[in-house]
Amino acid sequence: MKSIIAQNLVKTYDKGTVKALDGLSLEVEEGTVLGLLGPNGAGKTTTVRVLATLLTPDSGSATVAGIDVLKHPDEVRKVIGLSGQYAALDETLTGWDNLTMFGRLYHLNSAASKKRAEELLEKFSLTDAAKRPIRTYSGGMRRRLDLAASLIVKPKVLFLDEPTTGLDPRGRMEMWGVIDELVKGGVTLLLTTQYLEEADHLADSIAVIDTGKVIARGTADELKNQVGGERLEITVEVNQIAEATKLVEQVSGATPTVDAGIRKISAPVSNGSASLIQVLRLLDDAKIHPLDIGLKRPSLDDVFISLTGHVAEVVSEVEAGGKNATKRK
Amino acid sequence: MLQSVSDFLVITKRQLLQMIRIPEVLIFATIQPAMFVLLFRYVFGGAIDSGVDGGYVQLLMPGIFVQTVAFTLAATAVGLAADMQKGLIDRFRSLPISRSAVVIGRTVGDTLQNVVTLVVMGLVGFLVGWRPSSGPVKIFLGFLFLLAFGYSMSWIGVLIGLSVREERVAQNLVFMTVFPLTFLSNAFAPTTGMPKILQYFAEWNPVSTMVAACRELFGTENIFGATANSWPSQNPILMSLIYMVLLVAIFAPISVRKYVRVSK
């Protein structure tokens, strides 16, 4: 069963001159994770806002958990959880205050909302910080609490809008761990991100969007292959460049690119780590010890250049009528 | 229906919790009007010949009370703009709660803060010589009147807060409009000195009718108003009630509508 279906969503701003969504369609199978990947201004947030009933599209239709988003927004709100780009919490209140407040707003009774707040604080390792105001929390803690708040009634469908944007690497890893856990619990998740790595890690399938449309769909591997797969890169001593290049060519089958200035040899490889091991063996046999060796995976930029023919430019934030731009502090 | 009542009570409770969690906010919110009482009492009080029993402070207190509750508009606007800016309104809108709960909760919460502010100001006023002479029932009615006026002003604040979406803009906008309104009135000085056209404006000004009504309810003759002898200055209590009903009748539906469509 499809948990999320969006068909031909169109949303324009400024009397039609700015198209945030330009006929966007997508589907998410129940219990799976779809990563919505795209640069700023591609329409990711607008898509989430439409599906989460915050925004009415100019045209198009959508259902979430089988409920029509435009006709029965109140019913949709009962089964979704939303955690946005910015931790939407009351900063002056404590973590505990926030969770019990949202629990009450989800119509749990007083006792149930307290119990649920306790569970969630425990689950997200925030019990120690429960009685501290949110403004004393780190970025990662805020995001975790924000996520906790969206899980109060165990939503059928969860929307996470750039859950790790702005977090430091540690915060990002923690957040990934938390989301992994959720996904194991069987929730249907629509996640937006600017990072291919993140979509790769968390999503079952990925939809790449640009200028308000889905321009490619597939698993992370499929997309990467479309971009051209991985490249092997090694750095060796100057006097070994010629010999190493031959060995790399032997494994890759293609003529390697050599940058003599930084002594780097690179070539496309089809079966990633196996090729890496093979090259290492050959180098070892030839008594060449590379200074650096690795597989370079395609970046979001690579995907974008390949799919759209242009660099992932940072479009002025048109999403939500330019609202995000002012929200950033 | 019961559900919507509980929804807005949760939002109101949130604001009361804020007062407990950051008491500084409430302390400053009360120090400012208390300071106004002292400044006006001792700076203007000496210069203005009030001509009423008990001196200028009897006329001043209703003026400052009304000015303070008029600024509820600011508290509401700034609070909502901040919630917009932080994305909290979006979160509320994604919850299965009644469409009016957030804005009603906010206006009621701001009115409850006024209760604290008015009590403190009343005490400070009493310390510097304010002696309402109309008896407990009328004094109580006077305060109730002030709270009701603050509540109806709060609805204008809802619309402003949701429209400007930014805390600082809300603050500037509100101060630029409410300050002149409170001074173009009979709150602090007689309107006699104003040009005739301003006198009419001042007498139709809801702040003036409120101040005149409160002076009546607190038992002080309103010698600062009614120089142009307009109908509102003759019937301040009735006129103030009409203003309050109008404010809520106009701004409450517009504001709720604005909330529902705030990101369209």
XYZ file of C-alpha atoms in Angstrom:
593
model
C 0.000 0.000 0.000
C 1.144 3.527 -0.728
C 1.360 5.635 2.396
C 2.037 8.890 0.620
C 0.848 9.820 -2.844
C 1.374 13.252 -4.342
C 0.137 13.993 -7.840
C 1.063 16.968 -9.942
C 1.477 19.395 -7.093
C 1.845 22.978 -8.229
C 2.516 25.905 -5.913
C 3.458 29.355 -7.101
C 4.318 32.541 -5.280
C 4.279 36.190 -6.229
C 1.404 35.867 -8.693
C 2.802 32.865 -10.453
C 6.244 34.256 -11.159
C 8.007 31.981 -8.690
C 7.247 28.282 -9.026
C 8.037 26.454 -5.819
C 6.385 23.235 -7.034
C 6.019 22.567 -10.728
C 3.972 19.403 -11.139
C 5.659 17.349 -8.453
C 4.541 13.730 -8.055
C 5.818 11.076 -5.718
C 4.790 7.907 -3.927
C 6.043 6.278 -0.768
C 5.345 2.638 0.012
C 4.079 1.938 3.531
C 6.860 1.281 6.010
C 9.632 2.585 3.781
C 11.817 5.672 3.789
C 11.898 8.077 0.883
C 14.727 10.579 0.790
C 13.806 13.778 -0.997
C 17.118 15.098 -2.183
C 17.728 18.517 -3.626
C 19.440 21.875 -3.162
C 17.985 24.870 -1.331
C 14.946 26.201 -3.099
C 14.286 22.977 -5.007
C 10.872 22.611 -3.387
C 11.648 20.119 -0.634
C 10.201 22.123 2.224
C 7.201 23.190 0.153
C 6.453 19.531 -0.593
C 6.592 18.629 3.079
C 4.420 21.595 4.006
C 1.763 20.588 1.501
C 1.748 16.973 2.672
C 1.675 18.039 6.327
C -1.437 20.209 5.645
C 0.347 23.501 6.329
C 0.124 24.756 2.792
C -2.558 24.446 0.123
C -1.208 23.811 -3.367
C -2.542 25.764 -6.361
C -3.386 22.466 -8.012
C -2.709 18.779 -7.693
C -3.751 16.259 -5.083
C -2.211 14.274 -2.287
C -3.095 11.549 0.155
C -1.310 10.623 3.357
C -2.100 7.284 5.009
C -4.972 7.010 2.551
C -6.540 10.317 3.638
C -7.014 13.202 1.227
C -4.787 16.037 2.427
C -6.903 18.790 0.892
C -10.327 17.438 1.836
C -9.633 16.107 5.326
C -6.631 17.959 6.736
C -7.854 17.433 10.315
C -7.832 13.672 9.859
C -4.354 13.794 8.335
C -3.048 15.779 11.307
C -4.021 12.955 13.629
C -1.732 10.438 11.947
C 1.348 12.455 11.019
C 4.390 13.730 12.816
C 6.375 16.693 11.523
C 9.801 17.845 12.492
C 11.023 20.856 10.589
C 14.309 22.425 9.638
C 14.373 24.515 12.753
C 13.590 23.077 16.139
C 10.033 24.307 16.640
C 9.943 24.348 20.396
C 9.196 26.838 23.119
C 12.724 27.881 24.038
C 11.790 29.335 27.396
C 10.197 26.126 28.593
C 11.972 22.943 29.615
C 12.120 19.811 27.513
C 9.619 18.263 29.862
C 7.235 21.236 29.570
C 7.384 21.079 25.793
C 6.690 17.370 25.521
C 3.840 17.365 28.023
C 2.331 20.411 26.285
C 2.423 18.724 22.896
C 1.104 15.535 24.484
C -1.903 17.436 25.773
C -2.382 19.020 22.356
C -2.436 15.528 20.855
C -5.268 14.954 23.327
C -3.537 12.576 25.658
C -4.786 13.000 29.197
C -2.511 14.491 31.816
C -1.151 11.183 33.093
C -0.632 9.731 29.622
C 1.156 12.844 28.374
C 3.541 12.703 31.337
C 4.203 9.020 30.803
C 4.860 9.556 27.115
C 7.168 12.523 27.836
C 9.191 10.326 30.176
C 9.447 7.535 27.623
C 10.533 9.855 24.850
C 13.087 11.702 26.965
C 14.542 8.351 27.945
C 14.562 7.085 24.375
C 16.330 10.197 23.072
C 18.829 10.351 25.951
C 17.448 13.629 27.201
C 16.309 12.584 30.661
C 19.136 14.510 32.336
C 18.222 17.670 30.456
C 14.482 17.282 30.984
C 14.179 20.091 33.532
C 16.398 22.557 31.695
C 15.013 25.232 29.390
C 15.462 24.470 25.694
C 17.579 27.581 25.180
C 20.362 25.835 27.117
C 20.293 22.813 24.764
C 22.858 22.117 22.055
C 21.712 22.033 18.435
C 21.671 18.244 18.435
C 19.636 18.072 21.632
C 17.083 20.502 20.233
C 16.653 18.442 17.100
C 16.229 15.273 19.126
C 13.606 16.880 21.322
C 11.898 18.296 18.253
C 11.821 14.828 16.770
C 10.532 13.417 20.050
C 7.693 15.938 19.951
C 6.663 14.663 16.528
C 6.500 11.086 17.813
C 4.130 11.624 20.708
C 1.217 9.727 19.206
C 3.288 7.203 17.243
C 2.489 8.663 13.824
C 1.798 6.465 10.830
C 3.667 8.855 8.583
C 6.568 10.988 9.669
C 7.977 14.011 7.839
C 11.490 15.097 8.652
C 12.603 18.263 6.908
C 16.402 18.418 6.782
C 16.803 16.785 10.176
C 20.572 17.261 10.312
C 21.139 20.574 8.530
C 23.301 22.772 10.703
C 24.370 20.006 13.072
C 27.996 19.196 13.755
C 29.244 15.735 12.716
C 28.585 14.288 16.133
C 25.064 15.670 16.254
C 24.475 14.284 12.789
C 25.629 10.794 13.754
C 23.400 10.840 16.839
C 20.448 11.932 14.767
C 21.072 9.209 12.226
C 21.143 6.637 14.997
C 17.811 7.893 16.299
C 16.217 7.861 12.847
C 17.561 4.350 12.175
C 15.784 3.166 15.297
C 12.534 4.745 14.178
C 12.706 3.168 10.780
C 13.167 -0.252 12.362
C 9.930 0.446 14.206
C 8.146 0.474 10.843
C 7.133 4.088 10.399
C 6.704 5.484 6.898
C 9.182 8.300 6.588
C 9.617 11.120 4.139
C 12.929 12.777 4.740
C 14.347 15.783 2.954
C 18.036 16.401 2.767
C 20.730 18.227 0.867
C 23.222 15.458 1.528
C 23.478 12.432 -0.720
C 25.341 10.663 2.056
C 22.416 11.138 4.377
C 19.854 9.899 1.873
C 22.194 7.014 1.170
C 22.383 6.103 4.823
C 18.754 6.503 5.791
C 16.529 6.082 2.762
C 15.220 3.004 0.960
C 14.751 5.045 -2.150
C 15.586 8.549 -3.233
C 13.760 11.132 -5.284
C 15.978 13.900 -6.594
C 14.119 17.167 -6.996
C 15.074 20.371 -8.699
C 13.027 23.467 -9.543
C 9.881 21.917 -8.096
C 9.932 18.613 -9.987
C 11.204 15.108 -9.359
C 13.992 14.656 -11.883
C 15.224 11.205 -10.895
C 14.168 8.310 -8.719
C 15.881 5.194 -7.541
C 17.930 3.628 -4.817
C 21.149 5.326 -3.801
C 23.174 2.820 -5.801
C 21.088 3.268 -8.910
C 21.519 7.021 -8.754
C 25.224 6.787 -8.220
C 25.636 4.448 -11.127
C 23.670 6.877 -13.208
C 26.163 9.542 -12.225
C 29.023 7.292 -13.208
C 29.816 5.158 -10.205
C 32.904 5.459 -8.080
C 36.415 6.578 -8.852
C 39.582 5.137 -7.448
C 42.106 7.749 -6.410
C 45.675 7.095 -5.347
C 48.597 9.328 -4.554
C 52.159 8.012 -4.945
C 55.771 9.241 -5.020
C 56.724 11.106 -8.212
C 59.049 8.406 -9.506
C 56.309 5.766 -9.167
C 53.565 7.570 -11.062
C 54.175 5.832 -14.399
C 54.207 2.346 -13.000
C 51.245 2.918 -10.692
C 49.224 4.359 -13.588
C 49.697 1.147 -15.530
C 48.502 -0.948 -12.617
C 45.443 1.225 -12.093
C 44.601 0.993 -15.769
C 44.859 -2.787 -15.540
C 42.142 -2.862 -12.876
C 39.934 -0.073 -14.155
C 40.019 -0.864 -17.820
C 39.873 2.853 -18.578
C 42.741 5.262 -19.058
C 43.428 6.927 -15.686
C 43.633 10.686 -15.290
C 46.962 11.747 -13.858
C 47.552 14.991 -12.030
C 51.318 15.111 -11.807
C 51.318 18.251 -9.684
C 49.667 16.553 -6.751
C 50.854 13.078 -7.812
C 47.320 11.809 -8.006
C 46.031 9.094 -10.298
C 42.306 8.525 -10.646
C 40.148 6.203 -12.704
C 36.542 4.999 -12.742
C 35.942 1.576 -11.204
C 32.837 -0.541 -11.376
C 32.990 -2.742 -8.304
C 34.276 -0.365 -5.625
C 36.056 -2.039 -2.762
C 36.993 -5.169 -4.738
C 38.859 -2.961 -7.221
C 40.495 -1.172 -4.360
C 41.825 -4.413 -2.887
C 42.983 -5.576 -6.295
C 44.947 -2.394 -6.909
C 46.458 -2.540 -3.451
C 47.680 -6.101 -4.081
C 49.229 -5.128 -7.402
C 50.895 -2.091 -5.876
C 52.211 -4.176 -3.004
C 53.647 -6.751 -5.410
C 55.362 -3.899 -7.266
C 56.699 -2.550 -3.967
C 54.809 0.710 -4.387
C 53.422 2.138 -1.172
C 50.736 4.700 -1.940
C 50.699 7.859 0.199
C 46.944 7.948 -0.038
C 44.350 5.711 -1.573
C 40.600 5.732 -1.631
C 37.326 5.447 -3.413
C 35.597 8.688 -4.207
C 31.848 8.379 -4.216
C 29.754 10.767 -6.266
C 28.685 13.835 -4.331
C 25.368 15.644 -4.516
C 27.087 18.049 -6.870
C 28.029 15.178 -9.166
C 24.449 13.901 -9.137
C 23.188 17.349 -9.923
C 25.582 18.165 -12.668
C 24.831 14.827 -14.208
C 21.040 15.017 -13.876
C 20.356 18.650 -14.547
C 23.379 19.775 -16.447
C 23.871 22.621 -13.980
C 25.570 23.046 -10.654
C 23.356 22.821 -7.573
C 22.926 26.534 -7.209
C 21.619 28.077 -4.051
C 18.395 29.595 -5.249
C 17.045 32.395 -3.090
C 14.769 30.811 -0.563
C 11.403 30.929 -2.228
C 10.018 28.113 -0.189
C 7.144 29.149 2.028
C 7.108 32.604 0.540
C 10.594 33.557 1.586
C 9.779 32.809 5.157
C 12.726 30.548 5.786
C 15.178 33.233 4.946
C 13.954 35.321 7.829
C 13.738 32.393 10.192
C 17.418 31.706 9.974
C 19.156 33.417 12.849
C -16.292 21.755 21.793
C -14.906 20.536 25.119
C -11.818 19.514 23.237
C -11.259 23.031 21.898
C -11.578 24.458 25.388
C -8.935 22.075 26.641
C -6.731 22.940 23.624
C -6.744 26.644 24.350
C -6.207 26.056 28.062
C -3.038 24.117 27.223
C -1.785 27.098 25.203
C -2.721 29.493 28.006
C -0.950 27.275 30.501
C 2.131 27.419 28.314
C 2.214 31.185 28.787
C 1.787 30.940 32.524
C 4.636 28.438 32.588
C 6.774 30.927 30.657
C 6.145 33.447 33.415
C 7.384 30.945 35.978
C 10.347 29.771 33.916
C 11.602 33.274 33.106
C 10.312 35.490 35.904
C 12.528 38.343 34.608
C 10.082 38.976 31.789
C 7.195 39.525 34.124
C 9.342 41.526 36.510
C 10.369 43.924 33.752
C 6.831 44.007 32.408
C 5.726 45.258 35.833
C 8.663 47.510 36.621
C 8.037 49.594 33.525
C 4.473 50.652 34.359
C 5.400 51.058 38.007
C 8.181 53.379 36.906
C 5.723 55.312 34.753
C 3.484 55.758 37.792
C 6.354 57.202 39.793
C 7.701 59.410 36.992
C 4.359 60.903 36.024
C 3.285 61.254 39.606
C 6.363 63.236 40.582
C 7.298 64.970 37.310
C 3.921 66.065 35.929
C 2.111 65.812 39.222
C 3.848 68.953 40.456
C 3.251 70.921 37.262
C -0.340 70.091 36.478
C -2.981 71.701 38.580
C -5.428 68.860 38.812
C -8.187 70.551 40.731
C -9.512 67.238 42.073
C -9.465 65.912 45.601
C -6.361 63.889 46.257
C -4.380 65.552 43.480
C -3.053 64.552 40.063
C -2.425 60.926 40.969
C -6.203 60.282 41.067
C -6.437 61.299 37.403
C -3.129 59.730 36.465
C -3.768 56.170 37.636
C -6.678 55.406 35.291
C -4.579 56.907 32.481
C -1.605 54.698 33.166
C -3.785 51.630 33.684
C -5.367 52.115 30.276
C -2.044 52.817 28.599
C -0.628 49.635 30.065
C -3.493 47.363 29.028
C -3.533 48.980 25.575
C -0.003 47.646 25.201
C -1.312 44.094 25.589
C -1.518 44.439 21.835
C 2.284 44.634 21.802
C 2.753 41.582 24.010
C 0.448 39.532 21.808
C 1.946 40.724 18.541
C 5.532 40.209 19.631
C 4.808 36.825 21.202
C 3.057 35.496 18.121
C 5.636 36.927 15.734
C 8.320 35.136 17.741
C 6.363 31.881 17.554
C 6.006 32.354 13.805
C 9.688 33.031 13.435
C 10.666 29.932 15.383
C 8.311 27.689 13.424
C 6.241 26.957 16.500
C 3.069 28.128 14.775
C 3.729 25.626 11.990
C 4.022 22.879 14.525
C 0.778 23.911 16.212
C -0.894 23.999 12.831
C 0.212 20.448 12.115
C -1.502 19.220 15.293
C -5.079 17.971 15.436
C -6.270 20.931 17.519
C -9.053 23.420 16.965
C -8.161 26.233 14.580
C -8.761 28.965 17.122
C -7.054 27.332 20.122
C -3.633 28.900 19.627
C -4.841 32.465 19.175
C -7.484 32.294 21.902
C -4.947 30.724 24.242
C -2.555 33.557 23.485
C -5.064 36.355 24.087
C -6.270 34.790 27.336
C -2.690 34.199 28.486
C -1.759 37.824 27.816
C -4.828 38.953 29.735
C -3.798 36.849 32.726
C -0.406 38.540 32.669
C -2.272 41.830 32.847
C -3.861 40.731 36.111
C -0.426 40.551 37.713
C 0.686 43.830 36.167
C -2.457 45.672 37.285
C -2.162 44.410 40.849
C 1.425 45.633 41.093
C 0.573 49.006 39.563
C -2.422 49.424 41.817
C -0.239 48.814 44.863
C 2.431 51.244 43.683
C -0.292 53.783 42.971
C -1.702 53.311 46.423
C 1.739 53.912 47.923
C 2.014 57.255 46.136
C -1.424 58.457 47.100
C -3.983 56.917 44.738
C -7.238 56.452 46.659
C -10.154 55.199 44.539
C -13.255 56.367 46.337
C -16.091 54.523 44.609
C -16.332 51.449 46.836
C -15.175 47.861 46.252
C -17.795 46.876 43.660
C -17.061 49.755 41.320
C -13.318 49.431 41.831
C -13.573 45.756 40.931
C -15.654 46.643 37.874
C -13.024 49.190 36.905
C -10.302 46.545 36.878
C -12.554 44.132 35.027
C -13.146 46.847 32.455
C -9.397 47.311 32.055
C -8.838 43.574 31.568
C -11.619 43.417 28.996
C -10.107 46.341 27.085
C -6.676 44.680 27.158
C -8.244 41.479 25.884
C -9.927 43.180 22.950
C -6.713 45.065 22.044
C -4.917 41.737 22.169
C -6.880 40.601 19.095
C -5.365 43.400 17.014
C -2.014 42.098 18.223
C -2.834 38.621 16.917
C -3.351 39.952 13.422
C -0.182 42.067 13.544
C 1.935 39.249 14.961
C 0.806 36.750 12.334
C 1.178 39.290 9.527
C 4.644 40.687 10.146
C 6.173 37.325 11.141
C 9.141 38.965 12.768
C 9.541 39.919 16.380
C 11.379 43.188 15.938
C 9.124 44.470 13.175
C 6.099 43.699 15.324
C 7.605 45.593 18.220
C 8.389 48.729 16.199
C 5.075 48.754 14.418
C 3.122 48.439 17.623
C 5.054 51.104 19.505
C 4.694 53.532 16.638
C 0.925 53.202 16.668
C -0.015 52.621 20.293
C 2.170 55.323 21.837
C 0.618 58.221 19.903
C -2.804 56.764 20.577
C -2.243 56.807 24.318
C -0.888 60.377 24.271
C -3.503 61.823 21.917
C -5.961 61.322 24.697
C -7.062 62.572 28.071
C -4.834 60.039 29.848
C -2.146 62.341 31.193
C -3.137 65.930 30.531
C -6.276 67.943 29.753
C -7.289 68.007 26.118
C -8.186 71.716 26.392
C -4.831 72.803 25.038
C -5.137 70.782 21.847
C -6.415 72.253 18.558
C -10.157 71.671 18.244
C -9.760 68.952 15.621
C -7.395 67.020 17.870
C -9.801 67.477 20.729
C -12.445 65.650 18.712
C -9.975 62.962 17.831
C -8.908 62.639 21.447
C -12.495 62.329 22.618
C -13.353 59.628 20.099
C -10.099 57.843 20.859
C -10.919 54.541 22.617
C -8.076 55.230 25.038
C -9.870 58.424 26.152
C -13.251 56.791 26.545
C -11.594 54.022 28.538
C -9.736 56.486 30.753
C -12.902 58.496 31.287
C -14.838 55.310 32.073
C -12.211 54.186 34.575
C -12.102 57.593 36.244
C -15.844 57.294 36.656
C -15.589 53.748 38.021
C -12.764 54.674 40.397
C -14.668 57.741 41.587
C -12.684 60.662 40.170
C -14.171 63.509 38.193
C -12.836 63.435 34.632
C -11.742 67.040 34.344
C -9.206 66.211 31.592
C -11.785 65.250 28.995
C -15.051 66.357 27.449
C -13.796 69.757 26.335
C -15.241 69.222 22.855
C -18.355 67.731 24.392
C -18.633 64.878 21.928
C -20.988 61.969 22.516
C -18.273 59.486 23.509
C -16.943 61.832 26.160
C -20.469 62.128 27.589
C -21.028 58.352 27.617
C -17.579 56.885 28.148
C -18.637 53.552 29.680
C -21.117 52.744 26.963
C -18.776 53.952 24.227
C -15.893 51.883 25.614
C -18.087 48.791 25.659
C -19.057 49.433 22.052
C -15.380 49.779 21.115
C -14.489 46.509 22.835
C -17.300 44.603 21.169
C -16.318 46.086 17.808
C -12.640 45.223 18.233
C -13.356 41.600 19.074
C -16.105 41.265 16.472
C -13.815 42.577 13.739
C -10.400 41.292 14.696
C -11.162 37.874 16.190
C -12.591 36.357 12.975
C -9.948 38.005 10.767
C -7.189 36.798 13.060
C -8.422 33.220 13.236
C -8.720 33.217 9.457
C -5.213 34.576 9.197
C -3.950 31.817 11.475
C -5.588 29.094 9.411
C -4.073 30.461 6.192
C -0.904 31.875 7.583
C 1.454 30.177 5.149
C -0.598 30.166 1.999
